[in-house]
JSON list of C-alpha atoms (C1' of nucleotides) in Angstrom, two decimals:
[
{"chain": "A", "resi": 1, "resn": "MET", "atom": "CA", "xyz": [0.00, 0.00, 0.00]},
{"chain": "A", "resi": 2, "resn": "GLN", "atom": "CA", "xyz": [1.34, 3.40, -0.93]},
{"chain": "A", "resi": 3, "resn": "ARG", "atom": "CA", "xyz": [2.17, 5.81, 1.87]},
{"chain": "A", "resi": 4, "resn": "MET", "atom": "CA", "xyz": [-0.04, 8.52, 0.40]},
{"chain": "A", "resi": 5, "resn": "HIS", "atom": "CA", "xyz": [-3.06, 6.26, 0.39]},
{"chain": "A", "resi": 6, "resn": "ARG", "atom": "CA", "xyz": [-2.26, 5.05, 3.89]},
{"chain": "A", "resi": 7, "resn": "ALA", "atom": "CA", "xyz": [-2.02, 8.63, 5.15]},
{"chain": "A", "resi": 8, "resn": "GLY", "atom": "CA", "xyz": [-5.42, 9.43, 3.65]},
{"chain": "A", "resi": 9, "resn": "ILE", "atom": "CA", "xyz": [-6.94, 6.58, 5.64]},
{"chain": "A", "resi": 10, "resn": "VAL", "atom": "CA", "xyz": [-5.13, 7.71, 8.78]},
{"chain": "A", "resi": 11, "resn": "LEU", "atom": "CA", "xyz": [-6.61, 11.20, 8.51]},
{"chain": "A", "resi": 12, "resn": "GLU", "atom": "CA", "xyz": [-10.11, 9.93, 7.75]},
{"chain": "A", "resi": 13, "resn": "ARG", "atom": "CA", "xyz": [-10.23, 7.37, 10.56]},
{"chain": "A", "resi": 14, "resn": "LEU", "atom": "CA", "xyz": [-8.69, 9.65, 13.19]},
{"chain": "A", "resi": 15, "resn": "ALA", "atom": "CA", "xyz": [-11.10, 12.43, 12.29]},
{"chain": "A", "resi": 16, "resn": "GLN", "atom": "CA", "xyz": [-13.89, 9.98, 13.09]},
{"chain": "A", "resi": 17, "resn": "ARG", "atom": "CA", "xyz": [-12.31, 8.95, 16.32]},
{"chain": "A", "resi": 18, "resn": "TYR", "atom": "CA", "xyz": [-11.67, 12.52, 17.47]},
{"chain": "A", "resi": 19, "resn": "PRO", "atom": "CA", "xyz": [-14.64, 14.40, 16.02]},
{"chain": "A", "resi": 20, "resn": "ARG", "atom": "CA", "xyz": [-14.03, 17.49, 18.12]},
{"chain": "A", "resi": 21, "resn": "PRO", "atom": "CA", "xyz": [-10.34, 18.36, 18.22]},
{"chain": "A", "resi": 22, "resn": "ALA", "atom": "CA", "xyz": [-11.09, 21.22, 20.54]},
{"chain": "A", "resi": 23, "resn": "SER", "atom": "CA", "xyz": [-9.04, 20.34, 23.57]},
{"chain": "A", "resi": 24, "resn": "ALA", "atom": "CA", "xyz": [-5.95, 21.87, 21.98]},
{"chain": "A", "resi": 25, "resn": "LEU", "atom": "CA", "xyz": [-8.07, 24.98, 21.59]},
{"chain": "A", "resi": 26, "resn": "GLN", "atom": "CA", "xyz": [-9.18, 25.14, 25.20]},
{"chain": "A", "resi": 27, "resn": "TRP", "atom": "CA", "xyz": [-6.67, 27.98, 25.60]},
{"chain": "A", "resi": 28, "resn": "GLN", "atom": "CA", "xyz": [-7.94, 31.51, 25.35]},
{"chain": "A", "resi": 29, "resn": "SER", "atom": "CA", "xyz": [-5.06, 32.96, 23.40]},
{"chain": "A", "resi": 30, "resn": "PRO", "atom": "CA", "xyz": [-1.89, 32.14, 21.46]},
{"chain": "A", "resi": 31, "resn": "TRP", "atom": "CA", "xyz": [-0.04, 33.04, 24.64]},
{"chain": "A", "resi": 32, "resn": "GLU", "atom": "CA", "xyz": [-1.87, 30.43, 26.67]},
{"chain": "A", "resi": 33, "resn": "LEU", "atom": "CA", "xyz": [-1.34, 27.79, 23.99]},
{"chain": "A", "resi": 34, "resn": "LEU", "atom": "CA", "xyz": [2.35, 28.63, 23.78]},
{"chain": "A", "resi": 35, "resn": "VAL", "atom": "CA", "xyz": [2.86, 28.41, 27.54]},
{"chain": "A", "resi": 36, "resn": "ALA", "atom": "CA", "xyz": [0.85, 25.21, 27.87]},
{"chain": "A", "resi": 37, "resn": "THR", "atom": "CA", "xyz": [2.81, 23.62, 25.03]},
{"chain": "A", "resi": 38, "resn": "VAL", "atom": "CA", "xyz": [6.14, 24.53, 26.59]},
{"chain": "A", "resi": 39, "resn": "LEU", "atom": "CA", "xyz": [5.02, 23.19, 29.96]},
{"chain": "A", "resi": 40, "resn": "SER", "atom": "CA", "xyz": [3.91, 19.91, 28.40]},
{"chain": "A", "resi": 41, "resn": "ALA", "atom": "CA", "xyz": [7.48, 18.79, 27.64]},
{"chain": "A", "resi": 42, "resn": "GLN", "atom": "CA", "xyz": [8.15, 15.48, 29.38]},
{"chain": "A", "resi": 43, "resn": "CYS", "atom": "CA", "xyz": [5.01, 15.96, 31.42]},
{"chain": "A", "resi": 44, "resn": "THR", "atom": "CA", "xyz": [1.44, 14.67, 31.31]},
{"chain": "A", "resi": 45, "resn": "ASP", "atom": "CA", "xyz": [-1.30, 17.10, 30.39]},
{"chain": "A", "resi": 46, "resn": "GLN", "atom": "CA", "xyz": [-2.97, 16.31, 33.69]},
{"chain": "A", "resi": 47, "resn": "ARG", "atom": "CA", "xyz": [-0.12, 17.97, 35.55]},
{"chain": "A", "resi": 48, "resn": "VAL", "atom": "CA", "xyz": [-0.06, 20.83, 33.05]},
{"chain": "A", "resi": 49, "resn": "ASN", "atom": "CA", "xyz": [-3.76, 21.41, 33.61]},
{"chain": "A", "resi": 50, "resn": "ALA", "atom": "CA", "xyz": [-3.12, 21.53, 37.36]},
{"chain": "A", "resi": 51, "resn": "VAL", "atom": "CA", "xyz": [-0.88, 24.60, 37.12]},
{"chain": "A", "resi": 52, "resn": "THR", "atom": "CA", "xyz": [-2.20, 26.55, 34.13]},
{"chain": "A", "resi": 53, "resn": "PRO", "atom": "CA", "xyz": [-5.22, 28.19, 35.81]},
{"chain": "A", "resi": 54, "resn": "GLY", "atom": "CA", "xyz": [-3.04, 29.76, 38.49]},
{"chain": "A", "resi": 55, "resn": "PHE", "atom": "CA", "xyz": [-0.37, 30.66, 35.93]},
{"chain": "A", "resi": 56, "resn": "PHE", "atom": "CA", "xyz": [-2.74, 32.47, 33.61]},
{"chain": "A", "resi": 57, "resn": "HIS", "atom": "CA", "xyz": [-4.52, 34.21, 36.46]},
{"chain": "A", "resi": 58, "resn": "ARG", "atom": "CA", "xyz": [-1.21, 35.59, 37.61]},
{"chain": "A", "resi": 59, "resn": "TRP", "atom": "CA", "xyz": [0.42, 36.13, 34.22]},
{"chain": "A", "resi": 60, "resn": "PRO", "atom": "CA", "xyz": [-2.36, 36.47, 31.64]},
{"chain": "A", "resi": 61, "resn": "ASP", "atom": "CA", "xyz": [-0.07, 37.84, 28.93]},
{"chain": "A", "resi": 62, "resn": "PRO", "atom": "CA", "xyz": [3.61, 38.29, 27.98]},
{"chain": "A", "resi": 63, "resn": "GLU", "atom": "CA", "xyz": [3.69, 41.78, 29.51]},
{"chain": "A", "resi": 64, "resn": "SER", "atom": "CA", "xyz": [2.88, 40.51, 32.98]},
{"chain": "A", "resi": 65, "resn": "LEU", "atom": "CA", "xyz": [5.25, 37.54, 32.88]},
{"chain": "A", "resi": 66, "resn": "ALA", "atom": "CA", "xyz": [8.05, 39.71, 31.52]},
{"chain": "A", "resi": 67, "resn": "GLN", "atom": "CA", "xyz": [8.15, 41.52, 34.87]},
{"chain": "A", "resi": 68, "resn": "ALA", "atom": "CA", "xyz": [8.14, 38.38, 37.03]},
{"chain": "A", "resi": 69, "resn": "GLU", "atom": "CA", "xyz": [11.09, 37.00, 38.96]},
{"chain": "A", "resi": 70, "resn": "GLN", "atom": "CA", "xyz": [12.34, 33.66, 37.71]},
{"chain": "A", "resi": 71, "resn": "GLU", "atom": "CA", "xyz": [12.10, 32.31, 41.24]},
{"chain": "A", "resi": 72, "resn": "GLU", "atom": "CA", "xyz": [8.34, 32.80, 41.45]},
{"chain": "A", "resi": 73, "resn": "VAL", "atom": "CA", "xyz": [7.83, 31.31, 37.98]},
{"chain": "A", "resi": 74, "resn": "GLU", "atom": "CA", "xyz": [9.81, 28.27, 39.09]},
{"chain": "A", "resi": 75, "resn": "GLN", "atom": "CA", "xyz": [7.58, 27.80, 42.10]},
{"chain": "A", "resi": 76, "resn": "ALA", "atom": "CA", "xyz": [4.45, 28.10, 39.96]},
{"chain": "A", "resi": 77, "resn": "ILE", "atom": "CA", "xyz": [5.48, 25.38, 37.49]},
{"chain": "A", "resi": 78, "resn": "ARG", "atom": "CA", "xyz": [7.68, 23.20, 39.68]},
{"chain": "A", "resi": 79, "resn": "SER", "atom": "CA", "xyz": [5.40, 20.18, 39.48]},
{"chain": "A", "resi": 80, "resn": "THR", "atom": "CA", "xyz": [5.67, 19.99, 35.67]},
{"chain": "A", "resi": 81, "resn": "GLY", "atom": "CA", "xyz": [9.35, 19.06, 35.78]},
{"chain": "A", "resi": 82, "resn": "PHE", "atom": "CA", "xyz": [12.32, 20.70, 34.02]},
{"chain": "A", "resi": 83, "resn": "PHE", "atom": "CA", "xyz": [11.09, 23.79, 35.85]},
{"chain": "A", "resi": 84, "resn": "ARG", "atom": "CA", "xyz": [14.37, 25.67, 35.76]},
{"chain": "A", "resi": 85, "resn": "ASN", "atom": "CA", "xyz": [14.73, 25.43, 31.99]},
{"chain": "A", "resi": 86, "resn": "LYS", "atom": "CA", "xyz": [11.07, 26.07, 31.41]},
{"chain": "A", "resi": 87, "resn": "SER", "atom": "CA", "xyz": [10.83, 29.12, 33.67]},
{"chain": "A", "resi": 88, "resn": "LYS", "atom": "CA", "xyz": [14.02, 30.67, 32.34]},
{"chain": "A", "resi": 89, "resn": "ASN", "atom": "CA", "xyz": [12.87, 30.17, 28.76]},
{"chain": "A", "resi": 90, "resn": "LEU", "atom": "CA", "xyz": [9.31, 31.36, 29.36]},
{"chain": "A", "resi": 91, "resn": "LEU", "atom": "CA", "xyz": [10.54, 34.48, 31.09]},
{"chain": "A", "resi": 92, "resn": "ALA", "atom": "CA", "xyz": [13.02, 35.29, 28.33]},
{"chain": "A", "resi": 93, "resn": "THR", "atom": "CA", "xyz": [10.38, 34.49, 25.71]},
{"chain": "A", "resi": 94, "resn": "ALA", "atom": "CA", "xyz": [7.89, 36.87, 27.34]},
{"chain": "A", "resi": 95, "resn": "GLN", "atom": "CA", "xyz": [10.48, 39.64, 27.49]},
{"chain": "A", "resi": 96, "resn": "ARG", "atom": "CA", "xyz": [11.40, 39.10, 23.88]},
{"chain": "A", "resi": 97, "resn": "ILE", "atom": "CA", "xyz": [7.76, 39.17, 22.79]},
{"chain": "A", "resi": 98, "resn": "VAL", "atom": "CA", "xyz": [7.26, 42.46, 24.63]},
{"chain": "A", "resi": 99, "resn": "LYS", "atom": "CA", "xyz": [10.41, 43.99, 23.21]},
{"chain": "A", "resi": 100, "resn": "GLU", "atom": "CA", "xyz": [10.23, 42.76, 19.62]},
{"chain": "A", "resi": 101, "resn": "HIS", "atom": "CA", "xyz": [6.60, 41.86, 18.91]},
{"chain": "A", "resi": 102, "resn": "GLU", "atom": "CA", "xyz": [4.60, 44.51, 20.73]},
{"chain": "A", "resi": 103, "resn": "GLY", "atom": "CA", "xyz": [3.45, 41.99, 23.31]},
{"chain": "A", "resi": 104, "resn": "GLN", "atom": "CA", "xyz": [1.82, 39.66, 20.79]},
{"chain": "A", "resi": 105, "resn": "VAL", "atom": "CA", "xyz": [2.92, 36.06, 20.18]},
{"chain": "A", "resi": 106, "resn": "PRO", "atom": "CA", "xyz": [4.44, 36.11, 16.67]},
{"chain": "A", "resi": 107, "resn": "ASP", "atom": "CA", "xyz": [2.76, 34.10, 13.90]},
{"chain": "A", "resi": 108, "resn": "THR", "atom": "CA", "xyz": [5.68, 33.17, 11.67]},
{"chain": "A", "resi": 109, "resn": "MET", "atom": "CA", "xyz": [7.97, 30.16, 11.90]},
{"chain": "A", "resi": 110, "resn": "SER", "atom": "CA", "xyz": [11.21, 32.13, 11.97]},
{"chain": "A", "resi": 111, "resn": "GLN", "atom": "CA", "xyz": [9.98, 34.48, 14.70]},
{"chain": "A", "resi": 112, "resn": "LEU", "atom": "CA", "xyz": [8.71, 31.60, 16.82]},
{"chain": "A", "resi": 113, "resn": "LEU", "atom": "CA", "xyz": [11.93, 29.61, 16.43]},
{"chain": "A", "resi": 114, "resn": "ALA", "atom": "CA", "xyz": [13.86, 32.67, 17.63]},
{"chain": "A", "resi": 115, "resn": "LEU", "atom": "CA", "xyz": [12.11, 32.45, 21.00]},
{"chain": "A", "resi": 116, "resn": "PRO", "atom": "CA", "xyz": [14.13, 30.60, 23.64]},
{"chain": "A", "resi": 117, "resn": "GLY", "atom": "CA", "xyz": [12.67, 27.18, 24.42]},
{"chain": "A", "resi": 118, "resn": "VAL", "atom": "CA", "xyz": [10.68, 27.05, 21.18]},
{"chain": "A", "resi": 119, "resn": "ALA", "atom": "CA", "xyz": [11.67, 24.57, 18.47]},
{"chain": "A", "resi": 120, "resn": "ARG", "atom": "CA", "xyz": [9.72, 23.11, 15.54]},
{"chain": "A", "resi": 121, "resn": "LYS", "atom": "CA", "xyz": [7.34, 20.99, 17.58]},
{"chain": "A", "resi": 122, "resn": "THR", "atom": "CA", "xyz": [6.10, 23.88, 19.69]},
{"chain": "A", "resi": 123, "resn": "ALA", "atom": "CA", "xyz": [6.17, 26.32, 16.77]},
{"chain": "A", "resi": 124, "resn": "ASN", "atom": "CA", "xyz": [4.05, 23.97, 14.65]},
{"chain": "A", "resi": 125, "resn": "ILE", "atom": "CA", "xyz": [1.49, 23.52, 17.44]},
{"chain": "A", "resi": 126, "resn": "VAL", "atom": "CA", "xyz": [1.14, 27.28, 17.87]},
{"chain": "A", "resi": 127, "resn": "LEU", "atom": "CA", "xyz": [1.08, 28.06, 14.15]},
{"chain": "A", "resi": 128, "resn": "SER", "atom": "CA", "xyz": [-1.50, 25.42, 13.29]},
{"chain": "A", "resi": 129, "resn": "ASN", "atom": "CA", "xyz": [-3.75, 25.65, 16.33]},
{"chain": "A", "resi": 130, "resn": "ALA", "atom": "CA", "xyz": [-3.57, 29.34, 17.30]},
{"chain": "A", "resi": 131, "resn": "PHE", "atom": "CA", "xyz": [-3.18, 30.91, 13.86]},
{"chain": "A", "resi": 132, "resn": "GLY", "atom": "CA", "xyz": [-4.55, 28.34, 11.43]},
{"chain": "A", "resi": 133, "resn": "HIS", "atom": "CA", "xyz": [-1.30, 28.28, 9.45]},
{"chain": "A", "resi": 134, "resn": "ASN", "atom": "CA", "xyz": [-0.62, 24.93, 7.80]},
{"chain": "A", "resi": 135, "resn": "GLU", "atom": "CA", "xyz": [3.15, 25.28, 7.74]},
{"chain": "A", "resi": 136, "resn": "GLY", "atom": "CA", "xyz": [4.29, 22.08, 9.40]},
{"chain": "A", "resi": 137, "resn": "ILE", "atom": "CA", "xyz": [3.39, 18.94, 11.26]},
{"chain": "A", "resi": 138, "resn": "ALA", "atom": "CA", "xyz": [4.25, 18.75, 14.96]},
{"chain": "A", "resi": 139, "resn": "VAL", "atom": "CA", "xyz": [6.47, 15.72, 15.58]},
{"chain": "A", "resi": 140, "resn": "ASP", "atom": "CA", "xyz": [6.82, 14.73, 19.20]},
{"chain": "A", "resi": 141, "resn": "THR", "atom": "CA", "xyz": [7.72, 11.33, 20.64]},
{"chain": "A", "resi": 142, "resn": "HIS", "atom": "CA", "xyz": [4.20, 10.03, 20.01]},
{"chain": "A", "resi": 143, "resn": "VAL", "atom": "CA", "xyz": [4.07, 11.10, 16.38]},
{"chain": "A", "resi": 144, "resn": "LYS", "atom": "CA", "xyz": [7.59, 9.86, 15.83]},
{"chain": "A", "resi": 145, "resn": "ARG", "atom": "CA", "xyz": [6.61, 6.41, 17.09]},
{"chain": "A", "resi": 146, "resn": "LEU", "atom": "CA", "xyz": [3.29, 6.01, 15.31]},
{"chain": "A", "resi": 147, "resn": "ALA", "atom": "CA", "xyz": [4.55, 7.38, 11.98]},
{"chain": "A", "resi": 148, "resn": "ASN", "atom": "CA", "xyz": [7.24, 4.72, 11.99]},
{"chain": "A", "resi": 149, "resn": "ARG", "atom": "CA", "xyz": [4.88, 1.95, 13.01]},
{"chain": "A", "resi": 150, "resn": "LEU", "atom": "CA", "xyz": [2.36, 2.89, 10.34]},
{"chain": "A", "resi": 151, "resn": "GLY", "atom": "CA", "xyz": [5.07, 2.89, 7.70]},
{"chain": "A", "resi": 152, "resn": "LEU", "atom": "CA", "xyz": [4.63, 6.58, 6.89]},
{"chain": "A", "resi": 153, "resn": "THR", "atom": "CA", "xyz": [8.36, 7.15, 7.36]},
{"chain": "A", "resi": 154, "resn": "ASP", "atom": "CA", "xyz": [11.59, 5.31, 8.08]},
{"chain": "A", "resi": 155, "resn": "ALA", "atom": "CA", "xyz": [13.35, 8.33, 9.53]},
{"chain": "A", "resi": 156, "resn": "LYS", "atom": "CA", "xyz": [14.19, 8.79, 13.19]},
{"chain": "A", "resi": 157, "resn": "ASP", "atom": "CA", "xyz": [15.08, 12.46, 13.24]},
{"chain": "A", "resi": 158, "resn": "PRO", "atom": "CA", "xyz": [11.91, 14.51, 13.92]},
{"chain": "A", "resi": 159, "resn": "ASN", "atom": "CA", "xyz": [12.78, 17.03, 11.21]},
{"chain": "A", "resi": 160, "resn": "HIS", "atom": "CA", "xyz": [13.15, 14.26, 8.63]},
{"chain": "A", "resi": 161, "resn": "ILE", "atom": "CA", "xyz": [9.91, 12.69, 9.79]},
{"chain": "A", "resi": 162, "resn": "GLU", "atom": "CA", "xyz": [8.15, 16.01, 9.35]},
{"chain": "A", "resi": 163, "resn": "GLN", "atom": "CA", "xyz": [9.49, 16.32, 5.81]},
{"chain": "A", "resi": 164, "resn": "ASP", "atom": "CA", "xyz": [8.26, 12.80, 5.07]},
{"chain": "A", "resi": 165, "resn": "LEU", "atom": "CA", "xyz": [4.79, 13.43, 6.53]},
{"chain": "A", "resi": 166, "resn": "MET", "atom": "CA", "xyz": [4.01, 16.84, 5.04]},
{"chain": "A", "resi": 167, "resn": "PRO", "atom": "CA", "xyz": [3.41, 15.74, 1.44]},
{"chain": "A", "resi": 168, "resn": "LEU", "atom": "CA", "xyz": [1.22, 12.86, 2.60]},
{"chain": "A", "resi": 169, "resn": "PHE", "atom": "CA", "xyz": [-1.55, 15.00, 4.07]},
{"chain": "A", "resi": 170, "resn": "PRO", "atom": "CA", "xyz": [-3.70, 17.61, 2.31]},
{"chain": "A", "resi": 171, "resn": "GLN", "atom": "CA", "xyz": [-2.35, 20.98, 3.37]},
{"chain": "A", "resi": 172, "resn": "ASN", "atom": "CA", "xyz": [-5.33, 22.14, 5.36]},
{"chain": "A", "resi": 173, "resn": "GLN", "atom": "CA", "xyz": [-6.59, 21.69, 8.90]},
{"chain": "A", "resi": 174, "resn": "TRP", "atom": "CA", "xyz": [-3.15, 20.81, 10.21]},
{"chain": "A", "resi": 175, "resn": "GLY", "atom": "CA", "xyz": [-4.19, 22.10, 13.60]},
{"chain": "A", "resi": 176, "resn": "ALA", "atom": "CA", "xyz": [-6.69, 19.26, 13.79]},
{"chain": "A", "resi": 177, "resn": "LEU", "atom": "CA", "xyz": [-4.22, 16.81, 12.26]},
{"chain": "A", "resi": 178, "resn": "ASN", "atom": "CA", "xyz": [-1.56, 17.68, 14.80]},
{"chain": "A", "resi": 179, "resn": "HIS", "atom": "CA", "xyz": [-4.10, 17.17, 17.52]},
{"chain": "A", "resi": 180, "resn": "TYR", "atom": "CA", "xyz": [-5.29, 13.82, 16.17]},
{"chain": "A", "resi": 181, "resn": "LEU", "atom": "CA", "xyz": [-1.80, 12.41, 15.79]},
{"chain": "A", "resi": 182, "resn": "VAL", "atom": "CA", "xyz": [-0.65, 13.32, 19.29]},
{"chain": "A", "resi": 183, "resn": "LEU", "atom": "CA", "xyz": [-3.85, 12.07, 20.94]},
{"chain": "A", "resi": 184, "resn": "PHE", "atom": "CA", "xyz": [-3.80, 8.86, 18.97]},
{"chain": "A", "resi": 185, "resn": "GLY", "atom": "CA", "xyz": [-0.17, 8.21, 19.81]},
{"chain": "A", "resi": 186, "resn": "ARG", "atom": "CA", "xyz": [-0.80, 8.83, 23.47]},
{"chain": "A", "resi": 187, "resn": "GLU", "atom": "CA", "xyz": [-4.07, 6.94, 23.85]},
{"chain": "A", "resi": 188, "resn": "VAL", "atom": "CA", "xyz": [-3.85, 4.03, 21.40]},
{"chain": "A", "resi": 189, "resn": "CYS", "atom": "CA", "xyz": [-0.52, 3.63, 19.64]},
{"chain": "A", "resi": 190, "resn": "LYS", "atom": "CA", "xyz": [1.25, 3.70, 22.99]},
{"chain": "A", "resi": 191, "resn": "ALA", "atom": "CA", "xyz": [4.94, 3.04, 23.46]},
{"chain": "A", "resi": 192, "resn": "ARG", "atom": "CA", "xyz": [4.36, 0.00, 25.64]},
{"chain": "A", "resi": 193, "resn": "SER", "atom": "CA", "xyz": [1.42, -2.33, 25.19]},
{"chain": "A", "resi": 194, "resn": "PRO", "atom": "CA", "xyz": [-0.29, -0.46, 22.37]},
{"chain": "A", "resi": 195, "resn": "LEU", "atom": "CA", "xyz": [-4.04, -1.05, 22.13]},
{"chain": "A", "resi": 196, "resn": "CYS", "atom": "CA", "xyz": [-3.95, -2.77, 18.75]},
{"chain": "A", "resi": 197, "resn": "SER", "atom": "CA", "xyz": [-7.25, -4.54, 19.40]},
{"chain": "A", "resi": 198, "resn": "GLN", "atom": "CA", "xyz": [-9.00, -1.17, 19.64]},
{"chain": "A", "resi": 199, "resn": "CYS", "atom": "CA", "xyz": [-6.98, 0.54, 16.94]},
{"chain": "A", "resi": 200, "resn": "PRO", "atom": "CA", "xyz": [-8.98, 2.13, 14.09]},
{"chain": "A", "resi": 201, "resn": "LEU", "atom": "CA", "xyz": [-5.96, 1.63, 11.83]},
{"chain": "A", "resi": 202, "resn": "TYR", "atom": "CA", "xyz": [-5.09, -2.00, 12.50]},
{"chain": "A", "resi": 203, "resn": "ASP", "atom": "CA", "xyz": [-5.99, -3.14, 8.98]},
{"chain": "A", "resi": 204, "resn": "ILE", "atom": "CA", "xyz": [-3.49, -0.79, 7.35]},
{"chain": "A", "resi": 205, "resn": "CYS", "atom": "CA", "xyz": [-0.75, -1.14, 9.97]},
{"chain": "A", "resi": 206, "resn": "PRO", "atom": "CA", "xyz": [2.33, -3.08, 8.88]},
{"chain": "A", "resi": 207, "resn": "ARG", "atom": "CA", "xyz": [3.02, -3.84, 12.52]},
{"chain": "A", "resi": 208, "resn": "TYR", "atom": "CA", "xyz": [-0.36, -5.31, 13.38]},
{"chain": "A", "resi": 209, "resn": "GLY", "atom": "CA", "xyz": [0.08, -8.88, 14.57]},
{"chain": "A", "resi": 210, "resn": "VAL", "atom": "CA", "xyz": [3.85, -8.68, 14.22]},
{"chain": "A", "resi": 211, "resn": "PRO", "atom": "CA", "xyz": [5.52, -9.63, 17.51]},
{"chain": "A", "resi": 212, "resn": "SER", "atom": "CA", "xyz": [7.59, -6.86, 19.07]},
{"chain": "J", "resi": 1, "resn": "DA", "atom": "C1'", "xyz": [13.23, 1.67, 38.18]},
{"chain": "J", "resi": 2, "resn": "DT", "atom": "C1'", "xyz": [10.96, 3.76, 34.34]},
{"chain": "J", "resi": 3, "resn": "DC", "atom": "C1'", "xyz": [8.38, 6.79, 31.71]},
{"chain": "J", "resi": 4, "resn": "DC", "atom": "C1'", "xyz": [6.13, 11.26, 30.37]},
{"chain": "J", "resi": 5, "resn": "DC", "atom": "C1'", "xyz": [2.61, 15.88, 24.24]},
{"chain": "J", "resi": 6, "resn": "DG", "atom": "C1'", "xyz": [11.07, 18.75, 24.10]},
{"chain": "J", "resi": 7, "resn": "DA", "atom": "C1'", "xyz": [14.87, 21.75, 23.61]},
{"chain": "J", "resi": 8, "resn": "DG", "atom": "C1'", "xyz": [19.60, 22.98, 23.70]},
{"chain": "J", "resi": 9, "resn": "DG", "atom": "C1'", "xyz": [24.14, 21.86, 23.77]},
{"chain": "J", "resi": 10, "resn": "DG", "atom": "C1'", "xyz": [28.42, 18.81, 23.04]},
{"chain": "X", "resi": 1, "resn": "DC", "atom": "C1'", "xyz": [24.13, 10.98, 17.55]},
{"chain": "X", "resi": 2, "resn": "DC", "atom": "C1'", "xyz": [24.70, 11.68, 22.49]},
{"chain": "X", "resi": 3, "resn": "DC", "atom": "C1'", "xyz": [23.66, 13.87, 26.91]},
{"chain": "X", "resi": 4, "resn": "DT", "atom": "C1'", "xyz": [21.25, 16.74, 30.40]},
{"chain": "X", "resi": 5, "resn": "DC", "atom": "C1'", "xyz": [17.43, 18.85, 32.62]},
{"chain": "X", "resi": 6, "resn": "DT", "atom": "C1'", "xyz": [13.00, 17.68, 36.55]},
{"chain": "X", "resi": 7, "resn": "DG", "atom": "C1'", "xyz": [8.99, 16.11, 39.51]},
{"chain": "X", "resi": 8, "resn": "DG", "atom": "C1'", "xyz": [5.40, 12.98, 39.84]},
{"chain": "X", "resi": 9, "resn": "DA", "atom": "C1'", "xyz": [2.79, 8.82, 38.71]},
{"chain": "X", "resi": 10, "resn": "DT", "atom": "C1'", "xyz": [3.04, 3.91, 38.40]}
]
DNA sequence: ATCCCGAGGG
DNA sequence: CCCTCTGGAT
């Protein structure tokens, strides 16, 4: 089966499984989505959701966070792990947004990548979900794993995987696509003991029924 | 012990 | 390509 055809089925079936890809859009602003995405690194969304209400009440926009002390940011996000890196980067990002983008989260790839702590995965999430720009596909550990299992790519480097995936999917609604892929990887095509018996893609998966 | 919706640096 | 950063859940 050709990869293009396989990708079409992936999109169609996952759209059925996740009919309302709104949870990535639960955030009120690009700023909230950016912060939540940064916090989600190596951390479950449950723990992210535990700290975001307090965070956004205290620092609702880049202007307010830009004036914070790193110490208080660390305390606020401690439970999400990597808190020193995350707080330093978020603080510097907020200050840069105030200084160079008039307090608004930028909406271009190059401007997002220039923010400390923001690489392609985070930039793609923000571009596709906050701004509706279909510039790239967000490749995290989940997407990396499932794309390989489904035979959509043989690459291991996330940037190569993204280049392999982009031509396979119609270049629209990538916000929803990014959401589907991450959810599916987390909930079904799990790293250990994947739920193949419940998988909507088992019949097109080269790995279905193949031991280990 | 091991893993989790990454990014930066060597 | 490798390593490090982190707490919390299991």
